[in-house]
Short mmCIF file of C-alpha atoms in Angstrom, two decimals:
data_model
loop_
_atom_site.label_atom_id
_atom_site.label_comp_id
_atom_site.label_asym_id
_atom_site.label_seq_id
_atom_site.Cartn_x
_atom_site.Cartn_y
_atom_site.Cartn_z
CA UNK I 1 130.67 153.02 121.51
CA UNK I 2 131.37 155.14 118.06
CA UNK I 3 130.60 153.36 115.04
CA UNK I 4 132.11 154.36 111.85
CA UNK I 5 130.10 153.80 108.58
CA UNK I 6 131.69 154.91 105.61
CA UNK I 7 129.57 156.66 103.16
CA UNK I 8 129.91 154.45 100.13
CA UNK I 9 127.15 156.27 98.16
CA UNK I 10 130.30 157.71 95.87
CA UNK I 11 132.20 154.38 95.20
CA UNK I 12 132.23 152.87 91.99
CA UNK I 13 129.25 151.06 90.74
CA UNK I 14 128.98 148.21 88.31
CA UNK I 15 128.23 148.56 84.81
CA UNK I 16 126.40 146.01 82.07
CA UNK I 17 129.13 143.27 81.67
CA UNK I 18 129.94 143.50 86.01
CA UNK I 19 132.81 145.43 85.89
CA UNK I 20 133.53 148.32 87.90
CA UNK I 21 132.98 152.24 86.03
CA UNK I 22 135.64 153.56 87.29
CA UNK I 23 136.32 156.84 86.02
CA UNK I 24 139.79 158.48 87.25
CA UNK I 25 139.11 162.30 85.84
CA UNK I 26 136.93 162.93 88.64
CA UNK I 27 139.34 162.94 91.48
CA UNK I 28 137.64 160.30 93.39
CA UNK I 29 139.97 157.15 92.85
CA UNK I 30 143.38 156.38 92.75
CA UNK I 31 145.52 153.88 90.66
CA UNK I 32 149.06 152.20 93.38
CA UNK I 33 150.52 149.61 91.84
CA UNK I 34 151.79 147.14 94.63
CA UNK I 35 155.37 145.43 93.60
CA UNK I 36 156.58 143.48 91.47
CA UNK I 37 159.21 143.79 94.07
CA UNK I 38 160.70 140.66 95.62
CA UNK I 39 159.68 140.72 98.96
CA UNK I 40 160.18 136.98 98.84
CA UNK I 41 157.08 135.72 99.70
CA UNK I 42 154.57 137.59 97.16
CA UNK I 43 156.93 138.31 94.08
CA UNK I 44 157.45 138.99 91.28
CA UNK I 45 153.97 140.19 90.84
CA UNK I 46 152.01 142.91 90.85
CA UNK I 47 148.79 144.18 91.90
CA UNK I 48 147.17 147.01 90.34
CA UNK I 49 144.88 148.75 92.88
CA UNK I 50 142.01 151.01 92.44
CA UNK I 51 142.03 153.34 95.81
CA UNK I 52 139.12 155.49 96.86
CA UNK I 53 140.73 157.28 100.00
CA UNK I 54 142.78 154.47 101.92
CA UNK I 55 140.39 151.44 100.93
CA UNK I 56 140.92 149.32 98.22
CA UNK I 57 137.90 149.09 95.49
CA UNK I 58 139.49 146.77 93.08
CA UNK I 59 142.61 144.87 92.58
CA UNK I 60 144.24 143.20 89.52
CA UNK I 61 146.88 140.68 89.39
CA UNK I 62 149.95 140.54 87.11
CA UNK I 63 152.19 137.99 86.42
CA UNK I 64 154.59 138.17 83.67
CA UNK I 65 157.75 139.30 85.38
CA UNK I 66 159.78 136.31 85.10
CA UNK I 67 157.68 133.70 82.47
CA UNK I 68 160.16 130.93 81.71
CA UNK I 69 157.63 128.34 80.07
CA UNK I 70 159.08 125.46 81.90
CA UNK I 71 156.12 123.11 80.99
CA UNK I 72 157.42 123.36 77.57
CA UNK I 73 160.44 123.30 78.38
CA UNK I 74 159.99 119.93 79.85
CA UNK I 75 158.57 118.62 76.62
CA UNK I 76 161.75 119.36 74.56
CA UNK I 77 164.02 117.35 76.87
CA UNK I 78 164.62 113.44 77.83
CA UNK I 79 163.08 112.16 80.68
CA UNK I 80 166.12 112.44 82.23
CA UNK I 81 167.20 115.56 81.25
CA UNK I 82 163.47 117.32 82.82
CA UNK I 83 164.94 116.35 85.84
CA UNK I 84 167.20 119.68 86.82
CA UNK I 85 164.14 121.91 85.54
CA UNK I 86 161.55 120.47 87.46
CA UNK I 87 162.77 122.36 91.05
CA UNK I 88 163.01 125.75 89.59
CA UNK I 89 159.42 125.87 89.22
CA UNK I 90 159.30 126.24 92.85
CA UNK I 91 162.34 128.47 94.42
CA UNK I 92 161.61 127.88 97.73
CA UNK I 93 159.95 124.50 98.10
CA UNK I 94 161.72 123.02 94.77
CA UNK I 95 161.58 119.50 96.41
CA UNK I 96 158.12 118.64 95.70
CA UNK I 97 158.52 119.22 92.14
CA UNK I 98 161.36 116.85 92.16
CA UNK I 99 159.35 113.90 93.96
CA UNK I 100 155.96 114.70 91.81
CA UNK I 101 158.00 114.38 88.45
CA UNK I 102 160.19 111.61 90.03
CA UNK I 103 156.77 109.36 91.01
CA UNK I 104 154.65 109.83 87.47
CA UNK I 105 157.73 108.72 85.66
CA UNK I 106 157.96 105.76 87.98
CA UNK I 107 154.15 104.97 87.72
CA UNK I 108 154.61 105.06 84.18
CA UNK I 109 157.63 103.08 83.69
CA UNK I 110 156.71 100.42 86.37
CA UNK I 111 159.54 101.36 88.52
CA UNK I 112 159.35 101.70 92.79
CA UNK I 113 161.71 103.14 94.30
CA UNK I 114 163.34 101.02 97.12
CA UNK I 115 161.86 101.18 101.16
CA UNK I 116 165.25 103.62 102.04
CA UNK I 117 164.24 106.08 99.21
CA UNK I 118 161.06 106.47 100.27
CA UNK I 119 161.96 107.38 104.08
CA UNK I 120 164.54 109.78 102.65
CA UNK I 121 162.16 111.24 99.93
CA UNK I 122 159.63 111.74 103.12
CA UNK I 123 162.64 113.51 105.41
CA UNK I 124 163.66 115.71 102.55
CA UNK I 125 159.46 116.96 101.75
CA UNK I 126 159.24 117.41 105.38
CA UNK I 127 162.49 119.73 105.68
CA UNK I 128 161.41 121.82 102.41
CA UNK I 129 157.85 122.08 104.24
CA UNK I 130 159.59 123.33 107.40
CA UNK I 131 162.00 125.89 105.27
CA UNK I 132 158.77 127.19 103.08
CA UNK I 133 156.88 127.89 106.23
CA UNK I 134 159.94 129.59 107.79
CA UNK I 135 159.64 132.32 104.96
CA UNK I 136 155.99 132.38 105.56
CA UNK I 137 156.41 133.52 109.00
CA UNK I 138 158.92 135.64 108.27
CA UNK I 139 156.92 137.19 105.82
CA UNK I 140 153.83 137.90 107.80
CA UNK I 141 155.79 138.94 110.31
CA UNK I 142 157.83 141.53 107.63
CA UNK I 143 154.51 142.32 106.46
CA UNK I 144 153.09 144.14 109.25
CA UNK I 145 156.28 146.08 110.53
CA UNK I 146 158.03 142.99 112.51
CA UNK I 147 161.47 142.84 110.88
CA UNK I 148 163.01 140.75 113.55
CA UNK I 149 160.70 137.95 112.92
CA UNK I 150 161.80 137.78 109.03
CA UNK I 151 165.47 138.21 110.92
CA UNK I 152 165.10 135.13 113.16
CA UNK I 153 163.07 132.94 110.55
CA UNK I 154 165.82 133.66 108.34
CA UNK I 155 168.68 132.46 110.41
CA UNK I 156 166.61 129.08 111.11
CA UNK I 157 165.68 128.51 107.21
CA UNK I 158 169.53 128.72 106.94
CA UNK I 159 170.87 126.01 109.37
CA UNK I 160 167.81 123.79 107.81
CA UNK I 161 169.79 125.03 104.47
CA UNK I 162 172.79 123.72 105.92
CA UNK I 163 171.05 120.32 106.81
CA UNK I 164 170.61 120.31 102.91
CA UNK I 165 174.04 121.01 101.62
CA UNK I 166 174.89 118.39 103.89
CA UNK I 167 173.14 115.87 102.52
CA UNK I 168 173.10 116.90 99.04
CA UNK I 169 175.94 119.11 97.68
CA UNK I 170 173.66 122.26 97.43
CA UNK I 171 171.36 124.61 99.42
CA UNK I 172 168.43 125.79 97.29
CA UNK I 173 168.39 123.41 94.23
CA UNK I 174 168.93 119.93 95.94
CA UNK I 175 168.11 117.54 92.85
CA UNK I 176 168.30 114.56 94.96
CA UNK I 177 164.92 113.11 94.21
CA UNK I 178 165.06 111.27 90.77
CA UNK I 179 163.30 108.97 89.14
CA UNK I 180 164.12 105.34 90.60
CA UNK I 181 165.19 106.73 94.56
CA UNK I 182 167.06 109.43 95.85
CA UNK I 183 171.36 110.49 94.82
CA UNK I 184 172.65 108.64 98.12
CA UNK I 185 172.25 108.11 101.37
CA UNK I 186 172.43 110.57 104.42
CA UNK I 187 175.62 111.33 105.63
CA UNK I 188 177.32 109.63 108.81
CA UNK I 189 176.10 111.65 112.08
CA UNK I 190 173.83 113.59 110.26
CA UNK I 191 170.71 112.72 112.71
CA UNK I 192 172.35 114.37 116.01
CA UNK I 193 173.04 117.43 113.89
CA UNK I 194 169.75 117.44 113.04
CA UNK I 195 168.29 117.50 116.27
CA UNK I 196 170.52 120.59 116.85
CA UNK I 197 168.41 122.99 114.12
CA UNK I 198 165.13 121.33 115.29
CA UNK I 199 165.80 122.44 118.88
CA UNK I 200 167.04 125.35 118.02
CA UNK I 201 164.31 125.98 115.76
CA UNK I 202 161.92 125.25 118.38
CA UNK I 203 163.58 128.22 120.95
CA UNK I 204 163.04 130.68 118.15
CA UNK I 205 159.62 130.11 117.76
CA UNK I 206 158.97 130.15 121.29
CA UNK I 207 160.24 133.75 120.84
CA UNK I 208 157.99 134.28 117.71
CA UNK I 209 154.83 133.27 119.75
CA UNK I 210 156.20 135.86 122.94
CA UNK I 211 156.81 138.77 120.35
CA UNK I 212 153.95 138.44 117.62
CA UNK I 213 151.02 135.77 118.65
CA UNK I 214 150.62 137.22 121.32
CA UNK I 215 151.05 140.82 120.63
CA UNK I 216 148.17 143.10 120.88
CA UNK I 217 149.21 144.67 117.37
CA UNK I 218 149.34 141.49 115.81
CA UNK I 219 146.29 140.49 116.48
CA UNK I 220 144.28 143.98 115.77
CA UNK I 221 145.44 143.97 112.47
CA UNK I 222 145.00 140.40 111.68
CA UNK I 223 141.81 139.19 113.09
CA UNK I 224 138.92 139.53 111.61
CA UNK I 225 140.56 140.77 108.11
CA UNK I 226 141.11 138.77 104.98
CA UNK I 227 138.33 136.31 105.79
CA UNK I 228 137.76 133.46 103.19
CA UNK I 229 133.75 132.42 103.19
CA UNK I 230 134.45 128.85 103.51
CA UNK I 231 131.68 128.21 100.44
CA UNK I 232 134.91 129.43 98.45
CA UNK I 233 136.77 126.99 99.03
CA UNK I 234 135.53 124.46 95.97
CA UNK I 235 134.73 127.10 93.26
CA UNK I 236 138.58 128.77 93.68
CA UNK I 237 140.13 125.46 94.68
CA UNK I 238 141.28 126.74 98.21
CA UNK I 239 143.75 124.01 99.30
CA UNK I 240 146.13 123.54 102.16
CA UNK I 241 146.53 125.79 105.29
CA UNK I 242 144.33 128.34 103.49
CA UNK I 243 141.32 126.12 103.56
CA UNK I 244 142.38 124.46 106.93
CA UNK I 245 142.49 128.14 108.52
CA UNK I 246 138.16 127.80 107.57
CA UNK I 247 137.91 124.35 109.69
CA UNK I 248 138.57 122.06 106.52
CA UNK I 249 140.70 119.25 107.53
CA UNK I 250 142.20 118.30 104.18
CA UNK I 251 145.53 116.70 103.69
CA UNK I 252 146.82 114.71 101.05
CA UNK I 253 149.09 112.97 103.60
CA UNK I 254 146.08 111.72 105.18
CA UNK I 255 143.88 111.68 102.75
CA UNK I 256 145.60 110.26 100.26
CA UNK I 257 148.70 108.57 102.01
CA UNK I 258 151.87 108.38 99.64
CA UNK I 259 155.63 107.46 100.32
CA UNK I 260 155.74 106.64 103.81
CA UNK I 261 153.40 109.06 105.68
CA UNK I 262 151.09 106.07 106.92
CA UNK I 263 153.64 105.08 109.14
CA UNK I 264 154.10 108.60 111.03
CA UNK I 265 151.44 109.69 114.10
CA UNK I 266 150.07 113.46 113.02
CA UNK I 267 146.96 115.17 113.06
CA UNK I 268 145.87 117.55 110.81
CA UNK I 269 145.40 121.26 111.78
CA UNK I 270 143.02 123.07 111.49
CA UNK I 271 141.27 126.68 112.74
CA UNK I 272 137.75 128.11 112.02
CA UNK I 273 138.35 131.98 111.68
CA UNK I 274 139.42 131.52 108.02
CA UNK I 275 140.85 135.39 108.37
CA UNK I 276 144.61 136.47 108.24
CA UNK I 277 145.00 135.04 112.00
CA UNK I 278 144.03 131.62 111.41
CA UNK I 279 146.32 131.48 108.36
CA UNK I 280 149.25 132.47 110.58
CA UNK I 281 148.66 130.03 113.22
CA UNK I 282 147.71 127.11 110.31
CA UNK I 283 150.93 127.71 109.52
CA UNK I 284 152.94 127.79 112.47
CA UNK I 285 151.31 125.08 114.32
CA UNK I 286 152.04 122.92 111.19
CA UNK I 287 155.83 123.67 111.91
CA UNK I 288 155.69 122.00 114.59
CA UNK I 289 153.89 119.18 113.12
CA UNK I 290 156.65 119.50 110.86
CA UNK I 291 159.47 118.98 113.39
CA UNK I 292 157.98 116.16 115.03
CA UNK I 293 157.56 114.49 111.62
CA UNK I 294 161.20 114.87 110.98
CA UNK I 295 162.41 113.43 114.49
CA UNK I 296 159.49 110.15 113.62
CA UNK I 297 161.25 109.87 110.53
CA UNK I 298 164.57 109.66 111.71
CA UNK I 299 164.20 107.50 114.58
CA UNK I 300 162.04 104.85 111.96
CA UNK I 301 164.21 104.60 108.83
CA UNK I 302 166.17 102.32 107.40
CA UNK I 303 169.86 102.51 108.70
CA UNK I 304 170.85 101.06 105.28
CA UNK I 305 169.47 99.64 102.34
CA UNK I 306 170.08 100.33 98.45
CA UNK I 307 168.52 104.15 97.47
CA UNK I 308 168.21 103.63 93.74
CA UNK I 309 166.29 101.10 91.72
CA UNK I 310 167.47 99.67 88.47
CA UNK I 311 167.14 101.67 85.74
CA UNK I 312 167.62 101.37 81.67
CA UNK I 313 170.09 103.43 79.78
CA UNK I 314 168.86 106.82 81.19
CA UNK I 315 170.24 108.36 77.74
CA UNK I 316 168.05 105.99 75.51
CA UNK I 317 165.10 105.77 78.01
CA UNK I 318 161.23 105.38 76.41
CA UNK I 319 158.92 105.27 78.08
CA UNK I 320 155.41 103.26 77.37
CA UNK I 321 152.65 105.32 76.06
CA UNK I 322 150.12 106.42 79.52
CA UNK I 323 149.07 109.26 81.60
CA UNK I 324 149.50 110.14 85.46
CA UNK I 325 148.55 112.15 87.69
CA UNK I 326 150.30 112.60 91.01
CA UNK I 327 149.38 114.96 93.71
CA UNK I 328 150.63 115.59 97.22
CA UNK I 329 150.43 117.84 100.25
CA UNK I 330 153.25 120.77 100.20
CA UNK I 331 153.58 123.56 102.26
CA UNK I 332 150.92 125.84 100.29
CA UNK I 333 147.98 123.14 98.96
CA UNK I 334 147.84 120.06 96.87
CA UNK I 335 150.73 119.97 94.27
CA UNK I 336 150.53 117.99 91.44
CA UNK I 337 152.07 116.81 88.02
CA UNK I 338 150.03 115.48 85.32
CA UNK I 339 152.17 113.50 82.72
CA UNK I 340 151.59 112.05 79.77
CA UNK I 341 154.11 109.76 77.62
CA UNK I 342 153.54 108.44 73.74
CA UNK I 343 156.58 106.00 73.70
CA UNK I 344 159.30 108.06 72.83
CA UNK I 345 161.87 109.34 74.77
CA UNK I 346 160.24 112.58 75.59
CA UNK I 347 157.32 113.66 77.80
CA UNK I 348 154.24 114.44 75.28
CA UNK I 349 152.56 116.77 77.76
CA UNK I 350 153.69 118.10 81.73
CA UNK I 351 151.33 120.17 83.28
CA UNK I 352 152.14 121.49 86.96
CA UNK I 353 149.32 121.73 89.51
CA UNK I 354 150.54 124.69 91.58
CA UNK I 355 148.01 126.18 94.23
CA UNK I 356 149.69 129.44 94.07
CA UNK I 357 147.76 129.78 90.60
CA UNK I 358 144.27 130.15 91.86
CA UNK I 359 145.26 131.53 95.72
CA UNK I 360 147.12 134.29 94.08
CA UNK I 361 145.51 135.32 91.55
CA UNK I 362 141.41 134.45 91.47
CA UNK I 363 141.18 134.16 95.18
CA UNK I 364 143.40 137.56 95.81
CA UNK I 365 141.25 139.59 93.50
CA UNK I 366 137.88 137.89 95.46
CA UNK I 367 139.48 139.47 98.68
CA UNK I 368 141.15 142.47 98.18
CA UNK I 369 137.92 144.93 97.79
CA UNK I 370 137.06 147.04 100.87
CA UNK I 371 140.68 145.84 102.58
CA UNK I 372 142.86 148.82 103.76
CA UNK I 373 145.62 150.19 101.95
CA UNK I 374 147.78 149.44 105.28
CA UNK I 375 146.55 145.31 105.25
CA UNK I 376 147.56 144.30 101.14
CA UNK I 377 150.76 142.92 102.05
CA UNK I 378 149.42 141.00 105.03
CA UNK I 379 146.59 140.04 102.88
CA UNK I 380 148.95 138.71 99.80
CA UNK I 381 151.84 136.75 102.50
CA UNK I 382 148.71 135.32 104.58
CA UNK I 383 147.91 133.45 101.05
CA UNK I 384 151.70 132.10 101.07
CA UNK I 385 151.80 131.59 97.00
CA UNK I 386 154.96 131.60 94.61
CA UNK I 387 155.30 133.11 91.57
CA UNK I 388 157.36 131.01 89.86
CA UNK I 389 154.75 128.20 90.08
CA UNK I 390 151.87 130.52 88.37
CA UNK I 391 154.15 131.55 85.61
CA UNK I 392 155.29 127.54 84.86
#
């Protein structure tokens, strides 16, 4: 067998503060800047790449594109009022946002939400899980040259979309979590229709495991690249399926059971490879836990029961002086809000725990060195961050 060892007597070396000499007069390297397109999946961002030939020696992250400081934003409205900014910080998972903000205000304010909120809050997390992971397959698939995957992930993510209109008057920006329950209940029929887009669903991604799992391409270009050392995981706070692809079975839904998960049967997935392979199948073995969560879900609820709890003039509302912190499982890693109230009738301080934050920028930067040219994108979609949730 050949072996190819590149000579890397001529790369880059490190100077006295660690940082790569790079000097571009000589010829030798190569500034690319990758995006800030909007591929969907990876932007608005940007990564500024150092090439020697067709390898990557350094990459640098920027953010920046499209800072709305919604934190602060947050601080300047009621508590009431936060509540049509908070799912913007997350285009396409903006559900979690709504039930983190919606549960520290509760915790605070010594509100719980009734039993038939809860279910529905679960079904709604669920159904933004499934749709986030839909445009993570797509974009893996876009990523290395398979367009049709993007094409058929795209279709399902819009009958789920549908599913959400449905139920709550819009398709990307549902706003029907809120502090105290949910806006209503779900609409007459709507679990038969339901169990149209999850079969449906499930014939498409019988065709995604024919035309890329399994697809000699696929696999050459995805195993064995991207690897995370598992010892990462703590020191860059790897969360979700990116630390489950590295054999580490943590979920918040298990872990740390909130609204109604300990009543559903799943396991957690998990692989060992930790590369761009074991991300990808994370991911779409989790849809299916996904679908079967949804069908639990609506074969257990409530078939009636009051959706909103009581609360006080929502225009006038103070809340008692206190801090929170409330974390969950979405789609990418443990999400979380941290809250803090001084009485009045604004939030003192909202921070947003995003995962995207350290996956796509600290963690990126960690991996990108000696990968090809040809593997960045795969490399950036297999880390399945957000923008909009690093620049909060």
């Amino acid at each position: 067998m050949i072996r190819f060892e590149p000579d890397r007597s001529q790369y880059p070396q490190p100077g006295d503060d660690g940082k790569l000499e790079i000097d571009l007069e000589t010829g030798k390297y190569l500034k690319l800047w990758h995006g800030p397109n909007h591929p969907g999946i990876t932007g608005n961002m940007s990564v500024e790449l150092t090439l020697c030939g067709d390898e990557v020696v350094e990459g640098k992250v920027h953010v920046g594109y499209l800072h709305r400081g919604f934190e602060k934003l947050m601080e300047r409205r009621t508590f009431i009022q936060v509540f049509p900014i908070v799912c913007r910080v997350c285009v396409p998972e903006p559900d979690f946002n709504e039930w983190c903000y919606a549960q520290a205000v509760e915790e605070l304010a010594g509100i719980e939400a009734p039993e038939m909120a809860q279910w529905t809050r679960t079904l709604i997390l669920e159904m933004g899980r499934f749709n986030s992971y839909m445009m993570a397959m797509g974009g893996i698939g876009g990523a290395l040259g398979m367009g049709v995957i993007g094409q058929w992930m795209t279709y399902v993510r819009d009958l789920m979309l549908d599913r959400f209109e449905e139920m709550t008057g819009a398709r990307i920006y549902h706003m029907f979590i809120l502090p105290g329950g949910v806006r209503g209940h779900l609409p007459e029929g709507f679990a038969g229709r339901m169990e149209e887009v999850l079969a449906t669903a499930e014939r498409y991604l019988a065709d995604v495991d024919k035309a890329m799992f399994t697809n000699a391409v696929f696999k050459a270009r995805t195993k064995g690249v991207g690897v995370i050392d598992p010892a990462l995981f703590e020191p860059y706070g790897v969360t979700g399926p990116n630390a489950r692809a590295g054999g580490v079975a943590k979920d918040l839904r298990k872990d740390a059971p909130y609204l109604v998960y300990d009543q559903l049967d799943f396991e957690v997935v998990t692989e060992t490879a930790s590369d761009i392979w074991a991300r990808a199948m994370v991911r779409r073995r989790d849809i299916d836990v996904s679908i079967a969560l949804i069908r639990q879900i609506l074969a257990k609820m409530p078939k009636d029961g009051p959706v909103m709890a009581k609360l006080p003039n929502v225009l006038h509302w103070k809340i008692p002086r206190g801090e929170t912190y409330v974390a969950g499982e979405s789609s990418r890693g443990e999400y979380g809000y941290y809250l803090v109230t001084d009485g009045s009738g604004y939030p003192r301080r909202v921070n947003v725990r995003g995962p995207s934050y350290t996956h796509a920028m600290a963690l990126l930067e960690h991996l990108i060195p000696g990968t090809n040219i040809a593997d960045v994108a795969a490399l950036m979609v297999s880390l399945h961050t957000y923008p909009p949730e690093i620049e909060r």
